[in-house]
Structure formats: C-alpha cells, structure tokens
mmCIF file of C-alpha atoms and ligand atoms in Angstrom:
data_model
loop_
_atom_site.group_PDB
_atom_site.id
_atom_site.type_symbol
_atom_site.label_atom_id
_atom_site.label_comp_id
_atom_site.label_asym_id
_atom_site.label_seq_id
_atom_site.Cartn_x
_atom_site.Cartn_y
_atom_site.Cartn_z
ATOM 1 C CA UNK A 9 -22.649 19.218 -127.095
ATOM 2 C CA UNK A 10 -21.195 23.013 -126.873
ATOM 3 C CA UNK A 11 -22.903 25.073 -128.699
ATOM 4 C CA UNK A 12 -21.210 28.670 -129.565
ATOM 5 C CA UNK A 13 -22.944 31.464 -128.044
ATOM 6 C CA UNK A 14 -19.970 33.696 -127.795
ATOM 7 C CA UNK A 15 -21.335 37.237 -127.202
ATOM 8 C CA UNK A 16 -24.737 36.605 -127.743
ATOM 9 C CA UNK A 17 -27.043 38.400 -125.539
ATOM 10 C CA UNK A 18 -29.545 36.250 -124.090
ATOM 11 C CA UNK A 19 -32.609 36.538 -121.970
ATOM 12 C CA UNK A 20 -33.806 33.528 -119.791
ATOM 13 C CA UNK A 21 -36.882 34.214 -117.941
ATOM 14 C CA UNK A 22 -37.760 31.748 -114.742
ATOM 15 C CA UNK A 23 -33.964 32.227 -114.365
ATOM 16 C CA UNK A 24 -33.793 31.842 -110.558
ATOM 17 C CA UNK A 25 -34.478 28.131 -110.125
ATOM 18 C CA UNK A 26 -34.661 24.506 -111.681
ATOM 19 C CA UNK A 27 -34.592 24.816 -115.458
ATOM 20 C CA UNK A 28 -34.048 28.000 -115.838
ATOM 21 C CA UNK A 29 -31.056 28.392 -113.584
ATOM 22 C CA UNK A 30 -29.497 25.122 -114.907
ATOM 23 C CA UNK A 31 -30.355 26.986 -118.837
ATOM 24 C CA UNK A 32 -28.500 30.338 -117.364
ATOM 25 C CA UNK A 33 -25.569 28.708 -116.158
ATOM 26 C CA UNK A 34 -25.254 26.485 -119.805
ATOM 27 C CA UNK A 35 -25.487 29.198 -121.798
ATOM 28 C CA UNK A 36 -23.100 31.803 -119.895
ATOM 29 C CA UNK A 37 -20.476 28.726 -119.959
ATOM 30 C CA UNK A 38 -21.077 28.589 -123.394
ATOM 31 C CA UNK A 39 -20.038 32.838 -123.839
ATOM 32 C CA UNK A 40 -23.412 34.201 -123.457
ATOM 33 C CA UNK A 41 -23.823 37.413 -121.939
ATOM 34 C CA UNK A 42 -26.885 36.117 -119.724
ATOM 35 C CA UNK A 43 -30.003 38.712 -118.370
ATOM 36 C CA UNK A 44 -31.291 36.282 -115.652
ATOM 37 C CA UNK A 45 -35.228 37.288 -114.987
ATOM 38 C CA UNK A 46 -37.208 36.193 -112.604
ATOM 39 C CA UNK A 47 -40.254 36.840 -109.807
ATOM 40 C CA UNK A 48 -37.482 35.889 -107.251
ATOM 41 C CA UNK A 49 -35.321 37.956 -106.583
ATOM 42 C CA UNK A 50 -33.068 36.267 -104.331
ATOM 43 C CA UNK A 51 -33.113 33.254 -106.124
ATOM 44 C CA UNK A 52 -32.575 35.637 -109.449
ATOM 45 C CA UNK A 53 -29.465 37.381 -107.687
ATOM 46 C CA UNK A 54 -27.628 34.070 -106.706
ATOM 47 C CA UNK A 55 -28.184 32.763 -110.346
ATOM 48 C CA UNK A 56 -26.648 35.951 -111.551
ATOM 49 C CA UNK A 57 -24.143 35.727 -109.354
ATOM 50 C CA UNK A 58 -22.987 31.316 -109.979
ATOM 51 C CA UNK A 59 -22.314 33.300 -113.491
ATOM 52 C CA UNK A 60 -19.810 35.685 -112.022
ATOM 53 C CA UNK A 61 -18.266 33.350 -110.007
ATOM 54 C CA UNK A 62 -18.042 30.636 -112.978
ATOM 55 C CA UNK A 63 -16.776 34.034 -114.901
ATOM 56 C CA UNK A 64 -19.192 34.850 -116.964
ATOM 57 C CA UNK A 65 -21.239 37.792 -117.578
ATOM 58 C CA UNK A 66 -24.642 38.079 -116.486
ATOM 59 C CA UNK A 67 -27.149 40.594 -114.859
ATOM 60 C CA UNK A 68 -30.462 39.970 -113.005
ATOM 61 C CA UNK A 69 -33.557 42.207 -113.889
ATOM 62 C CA UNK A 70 -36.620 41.474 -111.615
ATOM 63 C CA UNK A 71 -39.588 40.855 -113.963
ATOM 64 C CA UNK A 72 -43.005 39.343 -113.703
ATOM 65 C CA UNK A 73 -43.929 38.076 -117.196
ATOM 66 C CA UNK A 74 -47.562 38.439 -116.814
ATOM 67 C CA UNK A 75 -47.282 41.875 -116.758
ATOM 68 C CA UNK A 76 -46.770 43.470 -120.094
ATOM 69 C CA UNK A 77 -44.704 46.916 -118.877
ATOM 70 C CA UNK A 78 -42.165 44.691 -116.831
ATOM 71 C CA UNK A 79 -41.399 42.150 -119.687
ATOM 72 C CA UNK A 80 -40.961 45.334 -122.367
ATOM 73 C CA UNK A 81 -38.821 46.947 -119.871
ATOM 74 C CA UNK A 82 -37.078 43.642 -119.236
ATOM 75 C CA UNK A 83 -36.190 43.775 -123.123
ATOM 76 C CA UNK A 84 -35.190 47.618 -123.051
ATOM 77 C CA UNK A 85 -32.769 46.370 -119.992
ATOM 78 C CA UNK A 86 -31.238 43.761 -122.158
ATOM 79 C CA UNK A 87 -30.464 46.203 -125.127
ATOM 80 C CA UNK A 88 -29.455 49.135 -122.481
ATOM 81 C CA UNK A 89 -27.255 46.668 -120.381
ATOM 82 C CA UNK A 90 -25.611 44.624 -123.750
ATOM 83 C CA UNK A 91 -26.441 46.832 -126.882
ATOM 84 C CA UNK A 92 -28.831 44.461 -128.395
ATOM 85 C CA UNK A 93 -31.160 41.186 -127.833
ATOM 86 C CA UNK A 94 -29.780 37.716 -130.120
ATOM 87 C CA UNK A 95 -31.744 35.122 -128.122
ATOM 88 C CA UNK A 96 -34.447 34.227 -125.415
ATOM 89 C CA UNK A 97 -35.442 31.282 -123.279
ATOM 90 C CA UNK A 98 -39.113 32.220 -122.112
ATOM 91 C CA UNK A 99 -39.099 29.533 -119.417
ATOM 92 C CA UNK A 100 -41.127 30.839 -116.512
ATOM 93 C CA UNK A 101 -43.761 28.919 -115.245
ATOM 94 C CA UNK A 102 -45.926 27.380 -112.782
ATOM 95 C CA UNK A 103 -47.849 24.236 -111.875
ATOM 96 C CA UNK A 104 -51.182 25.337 -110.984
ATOM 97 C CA UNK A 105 -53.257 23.443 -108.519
ATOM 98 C CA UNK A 106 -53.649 19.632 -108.626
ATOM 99 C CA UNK A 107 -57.601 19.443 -109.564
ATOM 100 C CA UNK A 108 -59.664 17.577 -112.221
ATOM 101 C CA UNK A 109 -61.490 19.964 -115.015
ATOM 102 C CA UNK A 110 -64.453 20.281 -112.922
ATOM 103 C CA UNK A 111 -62.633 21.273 -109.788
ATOM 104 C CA UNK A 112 -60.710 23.400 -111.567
ATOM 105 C CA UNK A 113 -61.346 26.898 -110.011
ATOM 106 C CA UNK A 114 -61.915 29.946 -112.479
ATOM 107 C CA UNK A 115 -58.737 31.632 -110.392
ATOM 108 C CA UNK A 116 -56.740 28.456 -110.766
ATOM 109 C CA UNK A 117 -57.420 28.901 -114.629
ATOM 110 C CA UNK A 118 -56.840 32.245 -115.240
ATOM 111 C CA UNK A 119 -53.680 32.288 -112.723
ATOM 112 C CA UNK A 120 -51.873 29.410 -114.646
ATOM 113 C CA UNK A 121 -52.421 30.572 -118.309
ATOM 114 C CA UNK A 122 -51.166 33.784 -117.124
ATOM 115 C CA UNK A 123 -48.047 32.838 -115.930
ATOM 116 C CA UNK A 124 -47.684 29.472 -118.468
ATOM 117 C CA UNK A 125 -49.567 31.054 -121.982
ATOM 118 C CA UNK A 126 -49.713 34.506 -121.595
ATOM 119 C CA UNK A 127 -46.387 35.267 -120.447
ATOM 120 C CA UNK A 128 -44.741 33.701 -123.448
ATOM 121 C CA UNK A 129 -46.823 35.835 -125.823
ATOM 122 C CA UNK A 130 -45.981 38.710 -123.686
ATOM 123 C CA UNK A 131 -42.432 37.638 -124.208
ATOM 124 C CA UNK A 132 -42.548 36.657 -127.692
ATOM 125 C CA UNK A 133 -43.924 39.714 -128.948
ATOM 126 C CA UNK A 134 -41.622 42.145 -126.867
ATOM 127 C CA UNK A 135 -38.272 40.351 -127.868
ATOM 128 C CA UNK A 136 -39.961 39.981 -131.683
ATOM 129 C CA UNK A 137 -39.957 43.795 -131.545
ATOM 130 C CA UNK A 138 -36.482 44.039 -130.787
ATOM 131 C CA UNK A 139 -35.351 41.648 -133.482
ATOM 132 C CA UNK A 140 -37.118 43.544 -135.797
ATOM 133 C CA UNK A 141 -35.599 47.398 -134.820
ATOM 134 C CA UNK A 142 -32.064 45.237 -134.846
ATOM 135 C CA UNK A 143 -32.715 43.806 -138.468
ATOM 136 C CA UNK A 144 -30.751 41.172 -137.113
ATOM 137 C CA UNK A 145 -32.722 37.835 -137.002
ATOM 138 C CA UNK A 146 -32.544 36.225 -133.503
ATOM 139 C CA UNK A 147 -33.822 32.691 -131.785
ATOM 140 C CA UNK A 148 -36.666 32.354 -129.279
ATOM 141 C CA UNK A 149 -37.145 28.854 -127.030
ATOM 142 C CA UNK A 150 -40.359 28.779 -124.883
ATOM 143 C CA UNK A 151 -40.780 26.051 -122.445
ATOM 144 C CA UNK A 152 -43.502 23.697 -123.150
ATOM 145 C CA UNK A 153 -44.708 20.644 -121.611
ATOM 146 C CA UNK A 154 -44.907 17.013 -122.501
ATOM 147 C CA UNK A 155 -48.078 18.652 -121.107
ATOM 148 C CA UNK A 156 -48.873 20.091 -123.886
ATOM 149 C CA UNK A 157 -48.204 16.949 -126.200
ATOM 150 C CA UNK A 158 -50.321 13.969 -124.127
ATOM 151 C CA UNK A 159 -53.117 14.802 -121.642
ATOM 152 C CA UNK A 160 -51.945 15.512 -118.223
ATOM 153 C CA UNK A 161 -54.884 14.129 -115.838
ATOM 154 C CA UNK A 162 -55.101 16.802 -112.665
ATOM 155 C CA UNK A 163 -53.444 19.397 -114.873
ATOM 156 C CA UNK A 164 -56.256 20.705 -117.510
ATOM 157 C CA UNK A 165 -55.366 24.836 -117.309
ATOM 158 C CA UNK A 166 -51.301 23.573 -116.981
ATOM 159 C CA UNK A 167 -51.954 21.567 -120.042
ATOM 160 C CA UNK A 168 -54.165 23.803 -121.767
ATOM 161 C CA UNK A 169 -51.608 26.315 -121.431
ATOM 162 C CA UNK A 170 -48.792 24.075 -122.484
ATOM 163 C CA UNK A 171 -50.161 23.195 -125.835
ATOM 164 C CA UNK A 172 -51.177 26.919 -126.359
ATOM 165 C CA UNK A 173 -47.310 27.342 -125.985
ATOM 166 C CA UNK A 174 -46.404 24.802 -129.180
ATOM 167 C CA UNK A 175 -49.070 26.035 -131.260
ATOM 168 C CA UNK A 176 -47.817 29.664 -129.943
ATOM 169 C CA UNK A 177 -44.050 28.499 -130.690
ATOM 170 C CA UNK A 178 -45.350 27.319 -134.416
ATOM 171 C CA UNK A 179 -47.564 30.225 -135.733
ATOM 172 C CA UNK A 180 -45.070 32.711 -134.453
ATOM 173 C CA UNK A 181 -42.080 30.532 -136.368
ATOM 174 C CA UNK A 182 -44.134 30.816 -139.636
ATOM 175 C CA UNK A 183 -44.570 34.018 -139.383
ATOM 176 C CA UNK A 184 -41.249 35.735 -138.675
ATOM 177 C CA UNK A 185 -39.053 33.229 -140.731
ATOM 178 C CA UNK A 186 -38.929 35.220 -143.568
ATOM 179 C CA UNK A 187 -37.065 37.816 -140.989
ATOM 180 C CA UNK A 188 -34.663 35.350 -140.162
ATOM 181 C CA UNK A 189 -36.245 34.717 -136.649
ATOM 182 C CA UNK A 190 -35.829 30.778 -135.575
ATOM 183 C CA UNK A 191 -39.163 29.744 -132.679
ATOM 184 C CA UNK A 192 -38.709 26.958 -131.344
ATOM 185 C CA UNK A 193 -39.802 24.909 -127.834
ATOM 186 C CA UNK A 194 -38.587 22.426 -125.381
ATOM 187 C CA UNK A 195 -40.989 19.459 -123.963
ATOM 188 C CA UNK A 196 -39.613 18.366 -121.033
ATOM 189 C CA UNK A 197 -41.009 15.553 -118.697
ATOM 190 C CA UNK A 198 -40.472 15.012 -114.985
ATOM 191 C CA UNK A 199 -37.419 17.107 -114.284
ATOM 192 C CA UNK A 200 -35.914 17.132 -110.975
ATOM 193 C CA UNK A 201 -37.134 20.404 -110.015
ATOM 194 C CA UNK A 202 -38.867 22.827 -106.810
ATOM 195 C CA UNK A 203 -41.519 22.509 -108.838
ATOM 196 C CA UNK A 204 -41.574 18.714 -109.654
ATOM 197 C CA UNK A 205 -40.902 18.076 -106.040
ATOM 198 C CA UNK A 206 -44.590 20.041 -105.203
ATOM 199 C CA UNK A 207 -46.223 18.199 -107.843
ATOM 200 C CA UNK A 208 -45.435 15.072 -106.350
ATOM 201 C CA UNK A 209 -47.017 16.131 -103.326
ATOM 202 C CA UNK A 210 -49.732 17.536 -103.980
ATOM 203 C CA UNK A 211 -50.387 14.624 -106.257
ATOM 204 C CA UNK A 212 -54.496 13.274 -105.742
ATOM 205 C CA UNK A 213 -55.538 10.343 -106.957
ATOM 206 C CA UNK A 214 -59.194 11.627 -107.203
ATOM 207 C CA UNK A 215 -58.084 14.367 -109.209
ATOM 208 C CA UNK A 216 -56.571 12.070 -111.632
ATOM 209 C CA UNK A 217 -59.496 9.966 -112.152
ATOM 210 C CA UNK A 218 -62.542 11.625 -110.893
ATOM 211 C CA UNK A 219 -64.701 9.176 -112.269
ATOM 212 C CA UNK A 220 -63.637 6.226 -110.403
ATOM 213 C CA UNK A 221 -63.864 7.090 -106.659
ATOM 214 C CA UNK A 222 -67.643 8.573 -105.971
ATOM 215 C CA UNK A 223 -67.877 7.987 -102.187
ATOM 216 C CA UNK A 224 -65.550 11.051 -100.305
ATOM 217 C CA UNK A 225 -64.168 7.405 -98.059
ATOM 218 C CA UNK A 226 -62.945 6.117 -101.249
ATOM 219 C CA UNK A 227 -61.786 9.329 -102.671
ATOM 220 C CA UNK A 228 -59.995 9.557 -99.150
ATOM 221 C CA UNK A 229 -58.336 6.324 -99.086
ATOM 222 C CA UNK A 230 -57.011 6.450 -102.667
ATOM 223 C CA UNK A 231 -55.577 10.102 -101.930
ATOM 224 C CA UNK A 232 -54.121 8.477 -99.036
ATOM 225 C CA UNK A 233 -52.184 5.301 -101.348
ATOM 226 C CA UNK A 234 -51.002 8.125 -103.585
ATOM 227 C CA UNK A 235 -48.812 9.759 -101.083
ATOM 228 C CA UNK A 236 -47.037 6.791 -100.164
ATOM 229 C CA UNK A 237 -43.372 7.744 -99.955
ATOM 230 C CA UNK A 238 -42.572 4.938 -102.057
ATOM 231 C CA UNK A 239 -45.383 5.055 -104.607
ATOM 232 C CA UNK A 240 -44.922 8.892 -104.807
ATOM 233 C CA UNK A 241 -40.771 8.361 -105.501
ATOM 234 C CA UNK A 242 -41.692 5.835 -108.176
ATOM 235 C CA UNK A 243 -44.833 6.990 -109.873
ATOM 236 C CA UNK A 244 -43.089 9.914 -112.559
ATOM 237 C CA UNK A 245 -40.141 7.838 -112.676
ATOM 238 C CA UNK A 246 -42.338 4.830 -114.184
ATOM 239 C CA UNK A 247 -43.700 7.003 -116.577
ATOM 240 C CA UNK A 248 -40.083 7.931 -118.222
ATOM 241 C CA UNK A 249 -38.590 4.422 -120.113
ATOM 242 C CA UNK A 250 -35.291 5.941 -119.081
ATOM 243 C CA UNK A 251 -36.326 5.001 -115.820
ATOM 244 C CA UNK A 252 -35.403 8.531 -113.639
ATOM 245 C CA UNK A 253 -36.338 11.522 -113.447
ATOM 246 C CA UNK A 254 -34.865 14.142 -116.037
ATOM 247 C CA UNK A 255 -31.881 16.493 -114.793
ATOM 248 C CA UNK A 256 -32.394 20.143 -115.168
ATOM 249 C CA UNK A 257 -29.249 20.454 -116.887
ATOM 250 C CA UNK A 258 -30.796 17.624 -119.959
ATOM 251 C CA UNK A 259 -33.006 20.585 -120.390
ATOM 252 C CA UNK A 260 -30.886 23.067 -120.431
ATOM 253 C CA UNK A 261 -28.582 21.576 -123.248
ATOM 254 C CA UNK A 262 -31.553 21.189 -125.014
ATOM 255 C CA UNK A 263 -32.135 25.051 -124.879
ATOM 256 C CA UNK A 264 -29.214 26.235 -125.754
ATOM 257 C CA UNK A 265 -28.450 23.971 -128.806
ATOM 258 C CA UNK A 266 -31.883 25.218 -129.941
ATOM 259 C CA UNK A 267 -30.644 28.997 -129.083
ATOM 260 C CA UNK A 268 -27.570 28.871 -130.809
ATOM 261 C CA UNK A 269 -26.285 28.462 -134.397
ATOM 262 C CA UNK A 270 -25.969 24.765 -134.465
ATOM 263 C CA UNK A 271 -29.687 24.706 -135.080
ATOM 264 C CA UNK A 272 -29.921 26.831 -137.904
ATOM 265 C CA UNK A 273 -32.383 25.200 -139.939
ATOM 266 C CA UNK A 274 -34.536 24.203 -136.998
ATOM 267 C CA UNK A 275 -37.654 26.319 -136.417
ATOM 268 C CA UNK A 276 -41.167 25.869 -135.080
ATOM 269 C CA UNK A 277 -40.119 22.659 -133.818
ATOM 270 C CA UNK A 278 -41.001 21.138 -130.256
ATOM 271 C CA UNK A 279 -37.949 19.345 -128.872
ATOM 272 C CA UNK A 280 -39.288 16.158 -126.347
ATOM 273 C CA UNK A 281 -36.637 16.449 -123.928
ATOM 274 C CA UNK A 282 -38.532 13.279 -122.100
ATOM 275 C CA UNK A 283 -36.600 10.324 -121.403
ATOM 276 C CA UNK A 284 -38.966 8.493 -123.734
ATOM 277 C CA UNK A 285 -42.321 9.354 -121.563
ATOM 278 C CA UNK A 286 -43.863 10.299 -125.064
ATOM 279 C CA UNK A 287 -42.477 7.605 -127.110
ATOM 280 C CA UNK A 288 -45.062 4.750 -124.942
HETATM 281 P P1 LIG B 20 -39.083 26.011 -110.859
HETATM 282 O O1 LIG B 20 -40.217 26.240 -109.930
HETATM 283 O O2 LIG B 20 -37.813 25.452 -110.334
HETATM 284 O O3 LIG B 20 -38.734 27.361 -111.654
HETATM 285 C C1 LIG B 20 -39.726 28.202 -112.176
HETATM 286 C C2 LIG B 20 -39.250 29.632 -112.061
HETATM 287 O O4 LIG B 20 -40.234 30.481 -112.664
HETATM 288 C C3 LIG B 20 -39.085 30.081 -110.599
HETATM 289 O O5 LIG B 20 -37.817 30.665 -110.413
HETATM 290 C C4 LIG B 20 -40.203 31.086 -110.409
HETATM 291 O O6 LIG B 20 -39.901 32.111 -109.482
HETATM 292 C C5 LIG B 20 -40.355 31.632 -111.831
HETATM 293 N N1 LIG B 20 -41.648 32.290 -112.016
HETATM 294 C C6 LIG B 20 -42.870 31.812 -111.682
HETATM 295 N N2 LIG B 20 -43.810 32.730 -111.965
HETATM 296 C C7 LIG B 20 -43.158 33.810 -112.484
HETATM 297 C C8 LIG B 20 -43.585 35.075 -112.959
HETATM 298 N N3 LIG B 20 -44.873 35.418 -112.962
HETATM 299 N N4 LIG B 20 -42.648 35.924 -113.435
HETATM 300 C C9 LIG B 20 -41.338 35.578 -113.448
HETATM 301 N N5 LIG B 20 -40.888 34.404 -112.994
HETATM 302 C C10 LIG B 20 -41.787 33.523 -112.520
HETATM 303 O O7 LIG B 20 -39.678 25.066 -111.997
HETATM 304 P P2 LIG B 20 -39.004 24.370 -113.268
HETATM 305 O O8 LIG B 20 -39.348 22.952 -113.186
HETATM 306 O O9 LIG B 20 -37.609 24.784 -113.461
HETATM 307 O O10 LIG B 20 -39.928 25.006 -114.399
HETATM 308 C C11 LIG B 20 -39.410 25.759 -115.493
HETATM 309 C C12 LIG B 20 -40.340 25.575 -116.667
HETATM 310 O O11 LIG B 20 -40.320 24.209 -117.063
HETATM 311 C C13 LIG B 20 -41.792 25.930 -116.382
HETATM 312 O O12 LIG B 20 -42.326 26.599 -117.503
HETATM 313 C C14 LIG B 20 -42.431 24.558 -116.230
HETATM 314 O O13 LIG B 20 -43.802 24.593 -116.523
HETATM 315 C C15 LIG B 20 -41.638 23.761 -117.215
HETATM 316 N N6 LIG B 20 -41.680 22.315 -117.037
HETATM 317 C C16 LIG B 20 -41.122 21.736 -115.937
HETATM 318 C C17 LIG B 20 -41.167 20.360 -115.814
HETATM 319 C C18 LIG B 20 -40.562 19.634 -114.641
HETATM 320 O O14 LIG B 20 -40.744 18.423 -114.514
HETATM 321 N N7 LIG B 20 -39.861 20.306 -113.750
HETATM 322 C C19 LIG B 20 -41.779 19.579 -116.799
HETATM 323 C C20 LIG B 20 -42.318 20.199 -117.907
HETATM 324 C C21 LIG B 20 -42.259 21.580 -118.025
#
C-alpha cells in the first residue's frame, strides 16, 4: 500500500522514536512534507534528518504536547514553514508506571493522561483551528491503544487514557465532518518499540493480579518468574495470534493510509493494527 501524500503538509508528534519515526519516514516517502515533533530533540533531529537523506522534506520543531502554547506554536510552525496544515499523526505517548489501580500514584495518573489524553485534545483542537482558517478539510490520526479497547491489567491511567483517545477520536469526527475533517485512530498492540522494550521490564506480576499474591514472599517470587528472560520474550508475543511482536513500520502504514486520500470515507474509526491480539 502507497498512499499519495504528495505535498501534503503533515505533522507527526512523538516523531523521534518507534512509531512515530517509522510514521515520519512512511509518509515523507510517500511526498509528504513532514514537521517531525517531539520532547527529544536529538532523537527529533536525526528523524528529520533520515528524511533528508532519503530526500524528502521535513523539519523538526521541539514541542511538548502537554503544554498548550508549544503545541499552538507547533501548528503556527507548520503553516509558517509549509503555508498550510493537511494532516496530523498525534502519536506521542508514554507508558506510565507498571502498578495495579490501587497502587496507582495520583502523579502516575495525572502524568500519563497528560502526555496520553490530554495531549491529543491539545493537538486536536490546535490543528482543528487551522483546518478551519484554511477552509480546506484535513485528516487527524491519534494513537490509541488496544489499551483502550480490552483492559490492560498494570496499566489503569495508560488505559484510561487510551480509551479517552477513541471516544476523543469519535466525538471530534462527528463533529467536524460536516467541515470535511476525517478523525480517525490507530490501535496498535505490542510493537517493537523503546517503549515496549521498558514495558517488558518493568513487567510485575503482582501488579497484574493483585488479588492473587497477599504475602510480600509470594508477591516476590511471582515478580521474580515474570522476569524470566524467556517468559518475558514470550509473554506479549503469546498474546498476538500472529505470533510476534508488531513492527513499527505495520503501524505506520496504517497511519498514513488513514492520513491520506485512499481513506476518504473513513472517519471516527479505530483501526486494530494488532496482529489479532483483539480478535481472541
Ligand atoms: P517510543 O517511546 O518509541 O516513542 C514515543 C515518543 O513520544 C518518544 O520519541 C518520546 O520522546 C515522545 N514523547 C513522550 N512524551 C512527550 C511529550 N510530552 N511531548 C512530545 N513528545 C513526547 O514509543 P512508541 O511505542 O513508538 O509509542 C508511540 C505511541 O504508540 C504512543 O502513544 C504509545 O502509547 C502508542 N502505543 C505503542 C504500543 C507499542 O507496543 N509500542 C502499543 C500501543 C500503543
């Protein structure tokens, strides 16, 4: 699949790694004209430049997307740098700590809908803004979750957040259809990712299943099992009837298709981009 972005001006936010570098790359390949954003700057730059050198165009703007003044002047930088906005992938995110609802700390909570919930509306309503001025229509993916789809034990603020973003993604379709604005979102499961690759280790048994080890020897020991090399590679992979994890570039296909043209008809839809995790 190829979808045409020729000259389209995109943003992809969370730009400098994983998904969102894979989604940058895609996109400029596919004629975008790409505004990388990111927290990380280094990371952010050598994204930016992989475009130049693949000979596209792209530019990095460094942008935390929980704060509302950097993602409207990461907008305004689009438009000054390319003349207008025609798409956005709003993929930034984060993990969170690995901790069961209880444990769950009131930072840990607030910190991860921030960066996962918040920063999409942020986003959203910023790049809406532009479409609007432009008259011109536009498309908008947000990253979800599989998350945000089936309960995601160790995870409650992550998946809170995540299924904040699809019901986010669907309102925000209904209303700015009639403007000819397509909002849509990508599920993906266990990508092959930086941040994957912490999740795995940080991964606690107890966490998962609070209810089930009440002695700290047993919480201990089955904390312990969990972060058995073996156990650890196998555990997500299990999950995923495909049998592997996801690449970063399954995702990124995903995201573009749902960015460009080829999708016109497609809106407030949330694309499982899974290997089957959420078909079992
Ligand atoms: P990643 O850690 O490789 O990339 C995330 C990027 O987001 C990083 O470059 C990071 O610097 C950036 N970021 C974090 N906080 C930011 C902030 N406040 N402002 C700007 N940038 C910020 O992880 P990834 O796996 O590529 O994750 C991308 C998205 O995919 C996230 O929204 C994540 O929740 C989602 N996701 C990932 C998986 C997976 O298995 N990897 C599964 C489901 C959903």
């Amino acid at each position: 699949m190829t979808p045409d972005l020729a000259g389209k001006a995109v943003i992809v936010t969370g730009g400098a790694s994983g998904i969102g570098r894979a989604a940058s790359l895609l996109i400029a390949s596919n004629g975008a004209r790409v505004v990388v954003a990111d927290i990380d700057v280094t990371g952010g730059e050598a994204t930016a430049a992989a475009i130049f050198r693949q000979g596209g165009e792209a530019v990095f703007v460094p942008c935390d997307v929980t704060v509302a003044s950097q993602v409207d002047r990461l907008v305004d930088a689009a438009v000054q740098t390319y003349g207008r906005l025609d798409c956005a992938f709003n993929n930034a995110g984060l993990e969170g700590d690995h901790a069961s609802t209880v444990d769950c700390t009131e930072a840990n909570w607030d910190r991860t809908l921030d960066i996962n919930l918040k920063s999409v509306w942020l986003c959203m309503r910023a790049e809406i803004r532009q479409f609007l001025r432009q008259r011109s229509g536009g498309s908008i993916v947000n990253t979800a979750s599989v998350a945000g789809l089936v309960a995601e034990r160790g995870h409650a603020a992550y998946a809170a957040a995540k299924g904040g973003v699809i019901q986010l993604t669907r309102t925000a379709a209904a209303e700015y259809a009639a403007a000819g604005i397509r909002i849509n979102a990508v599920c993906p499961g266990a990508i092959r990712t930086p941040m994957v690759d912490r999740e795995v280790k940080a991964m606690r048994l107890s966490a998962m299943m609070p209810g089930a080890f009440h002695t700290p020897a047993t919480r201990f020991w089955a904390d312990a099992i969990v972060r058995l090399p073996f156990l650890r590679s196998i555990s997500l992979k299990m999950m995923q009837p495909l049998g592997r994890n996801g690449r970063p570039e399954e995702v990124a296909e995903a995201a573009a298709w749902l960015c460009s043209d080829a999708s016109s008809f497609v809106t407030g839809h949330a694309l499982v981009v899974d290997g089957g995790m959420t078909a079992i």
